[in-house]
Amino acid sequence: MAQPQARINRRDFLKLMGTFASVAGASVAVTACAPEQVPGPDPTRVVPPVVDSTSVPPEPVLPPVPLGIIALNRMGFGPRPGDFDAFNLLGGTDDERLRAYVAQQLNPDSIDDSDFEARYNAAGFETLHKTQEELYFDHIANNPYDSNDDAYWDWYSKPAHELVDATFLRAVYSKKQLVEVLADFWHNHFNVYFWQDDGVPLLVSYNRDVLRKHMFGNFRQMLEAIATHPSMLYYLNQNNSSDAGPNENFARELFELHTLGAENYLGVRDPNTVEKDANGIAIGYVDNAPDQLKRVVEVILLSPEFRGSWGAKIKRPIEAAISIMRTLNADFTRLPGGIPWMCSMMGQPIFERRPPDGYPDVKEAWANSMSLLYRWNFAVGISENWMDDEEQGRIIRTDILGQTPVEIRTAESLADFWIPRLLNRTMSEADRQAVISVMAQDHGPQDELDQDHINWVLPAMVEVILMSPDFQWK
């Protein structure tokens, strides 16, 4: 007969997971979540080196993962059920599979995205089809409501709010994952603040007509589109710049953030010293190819550095939230308001970065106690279906029991089903045993559990896997 294990609850598990914050460089999180017990040596896991509190923590050394996991987590927002298997069917070797997947994602028009498109159409967005001129005419110049009425501001900001909803919908359900990752990347590179005065409805056009239109095109053309779009011009104060009183905000960020880098623009090279080709074009400085950015992205994704990038970062809050919804196969059409609110509590309200440098993409920025606490709360909220916005009729559902084979009835077998189901790989044995203990409670790991116990505890077991360090790395 199997021996009963010491009972471990979700709180104990979270303490165990506190080691993640320390190796990611978050001293605050270490204080909040310091583990009371550290698991013993495990041959399947490289033990993090001892952290010297007087210096920067060393980089964690993670076990290698299959290339498909790297591709699906860095070229997308994490796999949905079946994505990892589909990636492995793309070729006989890692190289073949990666090349096929990159080629597929770089040609989004070739991807059958009909399931997402049906869901997008069902969402019934009212403003996202409007041209830039229509957005200005309908929601700024001719707002039909009194400016003292809440309806005025609801109508004014409706396009931007619908853009937020559509952005989550695309990221969770579209098969064109690289498009969504690049849309997020370029918005942060050419950051525009959501609530910028006078131009909020135009954010829809900025996202569609500038960032998405040019993401696989030519950088110079993208830069010109950005430099002439009213969203950027409002954001960096060109609406109040004149010959008599020039405002240098845009010019400065064009050099410091958008192109040359702050360390370079004060020392711009003398044009006469730049090497030119036979046509007088500066070599290495101008590329007029219409697919310049597509080729750059391809080189990056097929590089050895991309394959060796696992563990260099953790998912940012929005990435973590979307990946949780993807891996749990969550079902929604219109986004409940609590989801972007939870992302804001994690520290990343979408499109609301005020400084022009965009949200940081280094793990030290996000591995803090508050961000991780709300990330864990989000995992609980999605798993246990308490994120609905009933007043607005916006419902999101996750059926964990329905995705669990009925014949699996022991804590050990339930853990061994859900760990690879959520991570597409195993956990360290110490972490696996912790997950089993959460599921078993007062039972043995191989005891058959009654249905009431499974109904009550299984969502909590799934949540601790989603809270684990293994789910945060990318």
Short mmCIF file of C-alpha atoms in Angstrom, two decimals:
data_model
loop_
_atom_site.label_atom_id
_atom_site.label_comp_id
_atom_site.label_asym_id
_atom_site.label_seq_id
_atom_site.Cartn_x
_atom_site.Cartn_y
_atom_site.Cartn_z
CA MET A 1 0.00 0.00 0.00
CA ALA A 2 1.27 3.45 -0.83
CA GLN A 3 2.53 5.50 2.11
CA PRO A 4 0.61 8.72 2.84
CA GLN A 5 2.59 11.88 2.26
CA ALA A 6 2.88 14.95 4.45
CA ARG A 7 0.00 17.28 3.61
CA ILE A 8 0.93 20.32 1.58
CA ASN A 9 -1.51 23.03 0.69
CA ARG A 10 -1.40 25.78 -1.92
CA ARG A 11 0.17 28.21 0.55
CA ASP A 12 3.00 25.80 1.27
CA PHE A 13 3.51 25.29 -2.43
CA LEU A 14 3.72 29.01 -3.04
CA LYS A 15 6.43 29.26 -0.41
CA LEU A 16 8.29 26.50 -2.19
CA MET A 17 7.99 28.41 -5.43
CA GLY A 18 9.52 31.48 -3.77
CA THR A 19 12.91 30.25 -4.90
CA PHE A 20 11.91 31.35 -8.39
CA ALA A 21 11.86 34.99 -7.38
CA SER A 22 15.33 34.74 -5.92
CA VAL A 23 16.95 33.23 -9.00
CA ALA A 24 15.16 35.79 -11.15
CA GLY A 25 16.72 38.60 -9.16
CA ALA A 26 13.89 39.83 -6.97
CA SER A 27 15.00 40.43 -3.43
CA VAL A 28 11.58 41.73 -2.40
CA ALA A 29 9.91 38.54 -3.55
CA VAL A 30 12.43 36.49 -1.64
CA THR A 31 11.35 38.20 1.55
CA ALA A 32 7.66 37.68 0.82
CA CYS A 33 7.86 34.11 -0.40
CA ALA A 34 10.98 32.66 1.17
CA PRO A 35 10.68 28.85 1.25
CA GLU A 36 10.57 27.18 4.62
CA GLN A 37 11.90 23.95 3.16
CA VAL A 38 14.21 23.56 0.21
CA PRO A 39 13.88 20.36 -1.82
CA GLY A 40 16.82 18.02 -1.77
CA PRO A 41 19.23 17.38 -4.64
CA ASP A 42 17.51 16.31 -7.82
CA PRO A 43 19.40 14.88 -10.79
CA THR A 44 16.81 16.28 -13.20
CA ARG A 45 17.32 19.86 -12.12
CA VAL A 46 20.39 22.06 -12.00
CA VAL A 47 20.54 23.54 -8.52
CA PRO A 48 20.77 27.34 -8.61
CA PRO A 49 24.02 28.62 -7.18
CA VAL A 50 24.03 30.37 -3.81
CA VAL A 51 22.99 33.99 -4.12
CA ASP A 52 25.36 36.58 -2.73
CA SER A 53 23.07 39.24 -1.28
CA THR A 54 25.76 41.89 -1.74
CA SER A 55 25.88 41.50 -5.51
CA VAL A 56 23.67 40.89 -8.52
CA PRO A 57 22.24 37.33 -8.35
CA PRO A 58 23.81 34.99 -10.88
CA GLU A 59 21.86 33.81 -13.86
CA PRO A 60 19.94 30.56 -13.21
CA VAL A 61 21.04 27.52 -15.14
CA LEU A 62 17.99 25.69 -16.47
CA PRO A 63 17.74 22.20 -17.93
CA PRO A 64 17.49 22.23 -21.74
CA VAL A 65 14.01 22.06 -23.25
CA PRO A 66 12.80 20.85 -26.67
CA LEU A 67 13.12 23.40 -29.45
CA GLY A 68 9.34 23.40 -29.93
CA ILE A 69 8.88 24.83 -26.44
CA ILE A 70 11.30 27.66 -27.19
CA ALA A 71 9.61 28.38 -30.53
CA LEU A 72 6.06 28.36 -29.18
CA ASN A 73 6.87 30.48 -26.14
CA ARG A 74 9.08 33.05 -27.88
CA MET A 75 7.43 33.29 -31.30
CA GLY A 76 4.01 33.19 -29.67
CA PHE A 77 2.18 33.49 -26.37
CA GLY A 78 2.71 29.87 -25.40
CA PRO A 79 1.13 26.71 -26.81
CA ARG A 80 -2.52 25.81 -26.81
CA PRO A 81 -3.38 22.10 -26.45
CA GLY A 82 -2.06 20.26 -29.50
CA ASP A 83 0.33 23.01 -30.66
CA PHE A 84 3.46 21.22 -29.45
CA ASP A 85 2.47 18.00 -31.23
CA ALA A 86 1.67 19.97 -34.40
CA PHE A 87 5.12 21.60 -34.26
CA ASN A 88 6.79 18.19 -33.99
CA LEU A 89 4.98 17.00 -37.12
CA LEU A 90 6.55 19.75 -39.22
CA GLY A 91 9.76 17.80 -39.90
CA GLY A 92 12.08 14.98 -38.99
CA THR A 93 14.69 17.11 -37.23
CA ASP A 94 14.70 20.20 -35.04
CA ASP A 95 16.16 22.21 -37.89
CA GLU A 96 13.42 21.11 -40.31
CA ARG A 97 10.67 21.76 -37.78
CA LEU A 98 11.94 25.24 -36.85
CA ARG A 99 12.45 26.29 -40.47
CA ALA A 100 8.97 25.09 -41.41
CA TYR A 101 7.36 26.87 -38.46
CA VAL A 102 9.24 30.11 -39.09
CA ALA A 103 8.28 30.01 -42.80
CA GLN A 104 4.65 29.43 -41.82
CA GLN A 105 4.56 32.27 -39.30
CA LEU A 106 6.34 34.69 -41.64
CA ASN A 107 3.60 34.11 -44.21
CA PRO A 108 0.49 34.65 -42.10
CA ASP A 109 -1.85 34.86 -45.08
CA SER A 110 -1.12 31.17 -45.74
CA ILE A 111 -2.44 30.13 -42.30
CA ASP A 112 -6.02 28.92 -41.94
CA ASP A 113 -7.27 31.07 -39.08
CA SER A 114 -10.97 30.51 -39.68
CA ASP A 115 -11.75 29.46 -36.10
CA PHE A 116 -10.35 32.72 -34.75
CA GLU A 117 -12.04 34.74 -37.49
CA ALA A 118 -15.41 33.23 -36.58
CA ARG A 119 -14.85 34.14 -32.95
CA TYR A 120 -13.74 37.68 -33.91
CA ASN A 121 -16.86 38.17 -36.02
CA ALA A 122 -19.02 36.88 -33.18
CA ALA A 123 -17.48 39.47 -30.85
CA GLY A 124 -19.36 42.18 -32.76
CA PHE A 125 -16.79 44.96 -32.57
CA GLU A 126 -18.42 48.20 -33.74
CA THR A 127 -15.47 50.50 -34.39
CA LEU A 128 -12.38 48.51 -35.40
CA HIS A 129 -13.27 48.57 -39.11
CA LYS A 130 -13.32 52.36 -39.26
CA THR A 131 -10.69 54.29 -41.18
CA GLN A 132 -8.52 56.87 -39.44
CA GLU A 133 -10.73 59.61 -40.88
CA GLU A 134 -13.91 57.88 -39.69
CA LEU A 135 -12.48 57.40 -36.20
CA TYR A 136 -11.70 61.11 -35.99
CA PHE A 137 -15.02 62.20 -37.52
CA ASP A 138 -17.26 59.88 -35.48
CA HIS A 139 -15.54 59.83 -32.09
CA ILE A 140 -13.69 63.16 -31.84
CA ALA A 141 -15.10 65.83 -34.12
CA ASN A 142 -18.76 64.75 -34.01
CA ASN A 143 -19.21 62.98 -30.68
CA PRO A 144 -23.02 63.07 -30.33
CA TYR A 145 -23.03 63.24 -26.54
CA ASP A 146 -22.65 66.12 -24.10
CA SER A 147 -19.11 66.35 -22.76
CA ASN A 148 -20.51 66.40 -19.22
CA ASP A 149 -22.15 63.02 -19.82
CA ASP A 150 -20.35 59.74 -19.19
CA ALA A 151 -21.73 58.57 -22.54
CA TYR A 152 -19.48 61.15 -24.21
CA TRP A 153 -16.33 59.58 -22.81
CA ASP A 154 -17.59 56.04 -23.35
CA TRP A 155 -18.12 56.85 -27.05
CA TYR A 156 -14.83 58.73 -27.27
CA SER A 157 -12.76 55.85 -25.88
CA LYS A 158 -14.80 52.98 -27.33
CA PRO A 159 -12.44 52.27 -30.28
CA ALA A 160 -9.42 52.01 -27.99
CA HIS A 161 -11.25 49.76 -25.53
CA GLU A 162 -12.35 47.54 -28.39
CA LEU A 163 -8.73 47.42 -29.53
CA VAL A 164 -7.73 46.09 -26.10
CA ASP A 165 -10.39 43.38 -26.31
CA ALA A 166 -9.39 42.44 -29.86
CA THR A 167 -5.71 42.32 -28.93
CA PHE A 168 -6.35 39.74 -26.21
CA LEU A 169 -8.72 37.82 -28.49
CA ARG A 170 -6.09 37.60 -31.25
CA ALA A 171 -3.28 36.66 -28.88
CA VAL A 172 -5.31 33.87 -27.27
CA TYR A 173 -6.92 32.34 -30.36
CA SER A 174 -5.16 33.36 -33.57
CA LYS A 175 -2.78 30.85 -35.12
CA LYS A 176 -0.77 33.79 -36.49
CA GLN A 177 1.13 34.03 -33.23
CA LEU A 178 4.23 35.73 -34.58
CA VAL A 179 2.06 38.57 -35.91
CA GLU A 180 0.69 39.12 -32.42
CA VAL A 181 4.14 38.97 -30.79
CA LEU A 182 5.50 41.49 -33.29
CA ALA A 183 2.50 43.80 -32.86
CA ASP A 184 3.27 43.81 -29.14
CA PHE A 185 6.99 44.30 -29.78
CA TRP A 186 6.55 47.22 -32.17
CA HIS A 187 4.00 48.96 -29.96
CA ASN A 188 6.56 48.91 -27.16
CA HIS A 189 9.35 50.07 -29.46
CA PHE A 190 7.23 52.92 -30.83
CA ASN A 191 5.25 53.37 -27.67
CA VAL A 192 2.11 55.52 -27.62
CA TYR A 193 0.16 56.04 -24.39
CA PHE A 194 -3.47 54.87 -24.50
CA TRP A 195 -4.95 57.93 -22.80
CA GLN A 196 -3.03 60.56 -24.71
CA ASP A 197 -5.12 63.72 -24.95
CA ASP A 198 -7.10 64.34 -28.10
CA GLY A 199 -6.14 61.15 -29.91
CA VAL A 200 -7.46 58.14 -27.96
CA PRO A 201 -9.79 56.78 -30.73
CA LEU A 202 -6.96 56.97 -33.27
CA LEU A 203 -5.01 54.24 -31.46
CA VAL A 204 -6.97 51.74 -33.55
CA SER A 205 -5.53 53.20 -36.74
CA TYR A 206 -2.01 53.39 -35.28
CA ASN A 207 -2.13 49.68 -34.41
CA ARG A 208 -3.63 48.57 -37.74
CA ASP A 209 -2.39 51.05 -40.36
CA VAL A 210 1.12 51.54 -39.01
CA LEU A 211 2.41 48.73 -36.78
CA ARG A 212 0.61 45.72 -38.28
CA LYS A 213 0.79 47.01 -41.85
CA HIS A 214 4.56 47.44 -41.80
CA MET A 215 5.76 44.73 -39.39
CA PHE A 216 7.01 42.54 -42.28
CA GLY A 217 7.82 45.45 -44.57
CA ASN A 218 10.48 48.13 -44.78
CA PHE A 219 11.74 49.87 -41.64
CA ARG A 220 12.16 53.27 -43.28
CA GLN A 221 8.58 53.14 -44.51
CA MET A 222 7.38 52.06 -41.07
CA LEU A 223 9.30 54.91 -39.49
CA GLU A 224 7.76 57.42 -41.87
CA ALA A 225 4.27 56.07 -41.15
CA ILE A 226 4.90 56.41 -37.42
CA ALA A 227 6.37 59.88 -37.74
CA THR A 228 3.30 61.14 -39.58
CA HIS A 229 0.54 59.40 -37.63
CA PRO A 230 -1.48 61.66 -35.32
CA SER A 231 -1.22 59.17 -32.42
CA MET A 232 2.55 59.61 -32.27
CA LEU A 233 2.35 63.31 -33.04
CA TYR A 234 -0.12 63.88 -30.20
CA TYR A 235 1.87 61.65 -27.83
CA LEU A 236 5.18 63.46 -28.39
CA ASN A 237 3.65 66.93 -28.43
CA GLN A 238 3.93 67.82 -32.11
CA ASN A 239 0.40 69.26 -31.97
CA ASN A 240 1.84 72.20 -30.05
CA SER A 241 5.16 72.53 -31.85
CA SER A 242 5.76 75.42 -34.24
CA ASP A 243 8.54 77.39 -35.88
CA ALA A 244 8.17 79.99 -33.16
CA GLY A 245 8.19 77.44 -30.36
CA PRO A 246 9.54 74.06 -31.49
CA ASN A 247 8.94 71.08 -29.23
CA GLU A 248 11.86 68.66 -29.46
CA ASN A 249 10.20 65.62 -27.85
CA PHE A 250 9.63 63.68 -31.04
CA ALA A 251 13.02 64.58 -32.56
CA ARG A 252 14.80 63.41 -29.41
CA GLU A 253 12.93 60.10 -29.16
CA LEU A 254 13.32 59.52 -32.90
CA PHE A 255 17.08 59.44 -32.34
CA GLU A 256 17.31 58.04 -28.80
CA LEU A 257 14.59 55.36 -28.78
CA HIS A 258 13.34 54.74 -32.30
CA THR A 259 16.56 54.54 -34.31
CA LEU A 260 20.13 55.35 -33.26
CA GLY A 261 20.07 54.92 -29.49
CA ALA A 262 20.81 57.54 -26.84
CA GLU A 263 24.49 56.68 -26.80
CA ASN A 264 24.86 57.41 -30.51
CA TYR A 265 22.79 60.34 -31.64
CA LEU A 266 24.91 63.08 -30.13
CA GLY A 267 27.79 61.71 -32.13
CA VAL A 268 26.07 61.23 -35.47
CA ARG A 269 28.65 60.32 -38.06
CA ASP A 270 29.74 62.82 -40.66
CA PRO A 271 27.87 61.75 -43.85
CA ASN A 272 31.04 62.31 -45.81
CA THR A 273 32.78 59.51 -43.90
CA VAL A 274 30.09 56.88 -44.56
CA GLU A 275 31.03 54.30 -47.19
CA LYS A 276 28.66 54.35 -50.22
CA ASP A 277 27.93 52.01 -53.09
CA ALA A 278 28.07 52.84 -56.82
CA ASN A 279 24.67 54.52 -56.60
CA GLY A 280 25.68 56.75 -53.75
CA ILE A 281 23.63 54.79 -51.19
CA ALA A 282 25.24 54.46 -47.77
CA ILE A 283 26.29 50.84 -47.31
CA GLY A 284 24.63 49.22 -44.34
CA TYR A 285 22.44 52.23 -43.65
CA VAL A 286 19.72 52.01 -46.26
CA ASP A 287 17.74 48.95 -47.33
CA ASN A 288 14.85 49.67 -49.65
CA ALA A 289 13.71 46.05 -49.87
CA PRO A 290 9.96 45.88 -49.28
CA ASP A 291 10.38 42.79 -47.04
CA GLN A 292 13.36 44.07 -45.08
CA LEU A 293 11.84 43.49 -41.63
CA LYS A 294 10.58 40.04 -42.59
CA ARG A 295 14.10 39.00 -43.57
CA VAL A 296 15.57 40.45 -40.37
CA VAL A 297 13.07 38.52 -38.24
CA GLU A 298 13.83 35.33 -40.18
CA VAL A 299 17.56 35.67 -39.55
CA ILE A 300 16.97 36.19 -35.84
CA LEU A 301 14.60 33.23 -35.46
CA LEU A 302 16.92 30.83 -37.31
CA SER A 303 20.03 31.95 -35.47
CA PRO A 304 21.88 29.82 -32.90
CA GLU A 305 21.24 32.60 -30.38
CA PHE A 306 17.47 32.06 -30.68
CA ARG A 307 17.83 28.34 -29.95
CA GLY A 308 19.98 29.13 -26.94
CA SER A 309 17.70 31.80 -25.53
CA TRP A 310 15.62 29.65 -23.15
CA GLY A 311 15.45 31.05 -19.62
CA ALA A 312 16.95 34.43 -20.46
CA LYS A 313 13.57 36.02 -19.70
CA ILE A 314 10.35 35.36 -17.86
CA LYS A 315 6.96 36.03 -19.35
CA ARG A 316 5.83 39.60 -18.89
CA PRO A 317 2.46 39.96 -17.12
CA ILE A 318 0.36 40.16 -20.27
CA GLU A 319 2.27 37.23 -21.79
CA ALA A 320 1.71 35.21 -18.61
CA ALA A 321 -2.02 35.98 -18.59
CA ILE A 322 -2.46 35.09 -22.26
CA SER A 323 -0.39 31.91 -21.97
CA ILE A 324 -2.52 30.77 -19.03
CA MET A 325 -5.70 31.26 -21.06
CA ARG A 326 -4.14 29.48 -24.04
CA THR A 327 -2.87 26.43 -22.18
CA LEU A 328 -6.13 26.02 -20.23
CA ASN A 329 -8.15 26.26 -23.44
CA ALA A 330 -10.20 29.04 -21.85
CA ASP A 331 -13.33 30.03 -23.75
CA PHE A 332 -14.43 33.66 -24.24
CA THR A 333 -15.56 35.97 -27.01
CA ARG A 334 -15.72 39.40 -25.38
CA LEU A 335 -13.06 39.97 -22.78
CA PRO A 336 -14.22 40.44 -19.16
CA GLY A 337 -12.92 43.72 -17.79
CA GLY A 338 -11.21 41.95 -14.89
CA ILE A 339 -8.56 40.48 -17.18
CA PRO A 340 -6.90 43.73 -18.33
CA TRP A 341 -7.40 45.03 -14.79
CA MET A 342 -5.47 42.05 -13.38
CA CYS A 343 -2.71 42.71 -15.92
CA SER A 344 -2.54 46.29 -14.68
CA MET A 345 -2.22 45.03 -11.09
CA MET A 346 0.68 42.85 -12.28
CA GLY A 347 2.27 46.09 -13.49
CA GLN A 348 1.46 46.01 -17.21
CA PRO A 349 -1.79 47.77 -18.18
CA ILE A 350 -1.96 47.17 -21.91
CA PHE A 351 -1.09 50.21 -24.08
CA GLU A 352 -0.71 52.32 -20.92
CA ARG A 353 3.04 52.73 -20.58
CA ARG A 354 3.46 56.48 -20.02
CA PRO A 355 7.20 56.91 -20.79
CA PRO A 356 8.13 56.54 -24.46
CA ASP A 357 10.53 53.65 -23.88
CA GLY A 358 7.81 50.95 -23.74
CA TYR A 359 7.50 48.21 -21.15
CA PRO A 360 10.78 46.56 -20.13
CA ASP A 361 11.51 43.06 -21.37
CA VAL A 362 13.97 41.89 -18.73
CA LYS A 363 13.04 39.48 -15.98
CA GLU A 364 14.27 41.77 -13.21
CA ALA A 365 11.45 44.19 -14.06
CA TRP A 366 8.70 41.64 -13.38
CA ALA A 367 10.02 39.21 -10.75
CA ASN A 368 8.74 41.16 -7.77
CA SER A 369 6.30 40.14 -5.06
CA MET A 370 3.33 42.25 -6.22
CA SER A 371 3.57 41.23 -9.88
CA LEU A 372 3.96 37.55 -9.05
CA LEU A 373 1.17 37.62 -6.45
CA TYR A 374 -1.34 38.94 -8.98
CA ARG A 375 0.00 36.54 -11.60
CA TRP A 376 -0.81 33.71 -9.21
CA ASN A 377 -4.21 35.24 -8.44
CA PHE A 378 -4.89 35.35 -12.16
CA ALA A 379 -4.13 31.64 -12.46
CA VAL A 380 -6.67 30.99 -9.69
CA GLY A 381 -9.28 33.28 -11.23
CA ILE A 382 -9.12 31.66 -14.67
CA SER A 383 -8.94 28.10 -13.33
CA GLU A 384 -11.88 28.55 -10.95
CA ASN A 385 -14.06 30.66 -13.29
CA TRP A 386 -14.45 33.79 -11.18
CA MET A 387 -13.33 36.30 -13.81
CA ASP A 388 -16.77 36.81 -15.38
CA ASP A 389 -18.13 40.31 -15.94
CA GLU A 390 -21.79 39.48 -15.38
CA GLU A 391 -22.98 43.10 -15.63
CA GLN A 392 -21.57 43.34 -19.17
CA GLY A 393 -22.45 39.73 -20.00
CA ARG A 394 -18.81 38.89 -20.66
CA ILE A 395 -18.10 35.33 -19.63
CA ILE A 396 -14.89 33.29 -19.66
CA ARG A 397 -14.99 29.59 -18.90
CA THR A 398 -12.32 26.99 -18.21
CA ASP A 399 -13.38 23.35 -17.88
CA ILE A 400 -10.51 21.63 -16.08
CA LEU A 401 -12.56 18.59 -15.08
CA GLY A 402 -13.90 18.23 -18.61
CA GLN A 403 -10.34 18.15 -19.98
CA THR A 404 -9.31 15.40 -17.53
CA PRO A 405 -9.78 11.75 -18.60
CA VAL A 406 -12.32 10.20 -16.23
CA GLU A 407 -10.21 7.08 -15.69
CA ILE A 408 -7.39 9.08 -14.05
CA ARG A 409 -8.19 9.06 -10.35
CA THR A 410 -5.01 9.09 -8.24
CA ALA A 411 -3.03 12.13 -7.17
CA GLU A 412 0.07 10.80 -8.88
CA SER A 413 -1.64 10.06 -12.19
CA LEU A 414 -3.50 13.40 -12.16
CA ALA A 415 -0.22 15.25 -11.63
CA ASP A 416 1.47 13.20 -14.37
CA PHE A 417 -1.39 14.08 -16.74
CA TRP A 418 -1.54 17.82 -16.06
CA ILE A 419 2.19 18.63 -15.71
CA PRO A 420 3.04 17.70 -19.33
CA ARG A 421 -0.35 18.94 -20.45
CA LEU A 422 0.49 22.47 -19.22
CA LEU A 423 4.27 22.53 -19.64
CA ASN A 424 4.85 20.06 -22.51
CA ARG A 425 7.68 18.64 -20.42
CA THR A 426 8.31 17.20 -16.97
CA MET A 427 9.04 19.10 -13.78
CA SER A 428 11.89 18.37 -11.41
CA GLU A 429 11.06 15.43 -9.16
CA ALA A 430 10.90 17.71 -6.11
CA ASP A 431 8.35 19.98 -7.76
CA ARG A 432 6.40 16.99 -9.11
CA GLN A 433 6.14 15.57 -5.60
CA ALA A 434 4.91 18.94 -4.33
CA VAL A 435 2.19 18.97 -7.00
CA ILE A 436 1.20 15.40 -6.08
CA SER A 437 0.99 16.39 -2.42
CA VAL A 438 -1.34 19.29 -3.21
CA MET A 439 -3.65 16.87 -5.03
CA ALA A 440 -3.44 14.05 -2.49
CA GLN A 441 -4.01 16.13 0.67
CA ASP A 442 -4.60 13.42 3.33
CA HIS A 443 -4.53 10.56 0.81
CA GLY A 444 -1.64 8.56 -0.53
CA PRO A 445 -0.26 9.48 -3.96
CA GLN A 446 -1.61 6.26 -5.50
CA ASP A 447 -4.89 6.08 -3.59
CA GLU A 448 -8.00 6.25 -5.76
CA LEU A 449 -9.69 9.59 -5.04
CA ASP A 450 -13.44 10.06 -4.86
CA GLN A 451 -15.11 12.45 -7.27
CA ASP A 452 -15.87 15.09 -4.65
CA HIS A 453 -12.18 15.27 -3.74
CA ILE A 454 -11.18 15.55 -7.41
CA ASN A 455 -13.82 18.20 -8.07
CA TRP A 456 -12.63 20.27 -5.12
CA VAL A 457 -8.84 19.93 -5.32
CA LEU A 458 -7.99 19.42 -9.00
CA PRO A 459 -8.29 23.13 -9.97
CA ALA A 460 -5.91 24.01 -7.12
CA MET A 461 -3.40 21.44 -8.36
CA VAL A 462 -3.56 22.91 -11.86
CA GLU A 463 -3.09 26.39 -10.42
CA VAL A 464 0.14 25.51 -8.61
CA ILE A 465 1.59 24.15 -11.87
CA LEU A 466 0.71 27.48 -13.50
CA MET A 467 2.33 29.30 -10.57
CA SER A 468 5.53 27.26 -10.80
CA PRO A 469 8.82 28.68 -12.11
CA ASP A 470 8.64 26.23 -15.01
CA PHE A 471 5.58 28.03 -16.39
CA GLN A 472 7.12 31.51 -16.09
CA TRP A 473 10.30 31.00 -18.14
CA LYS A 474 10.51 31.77 -21.80
#
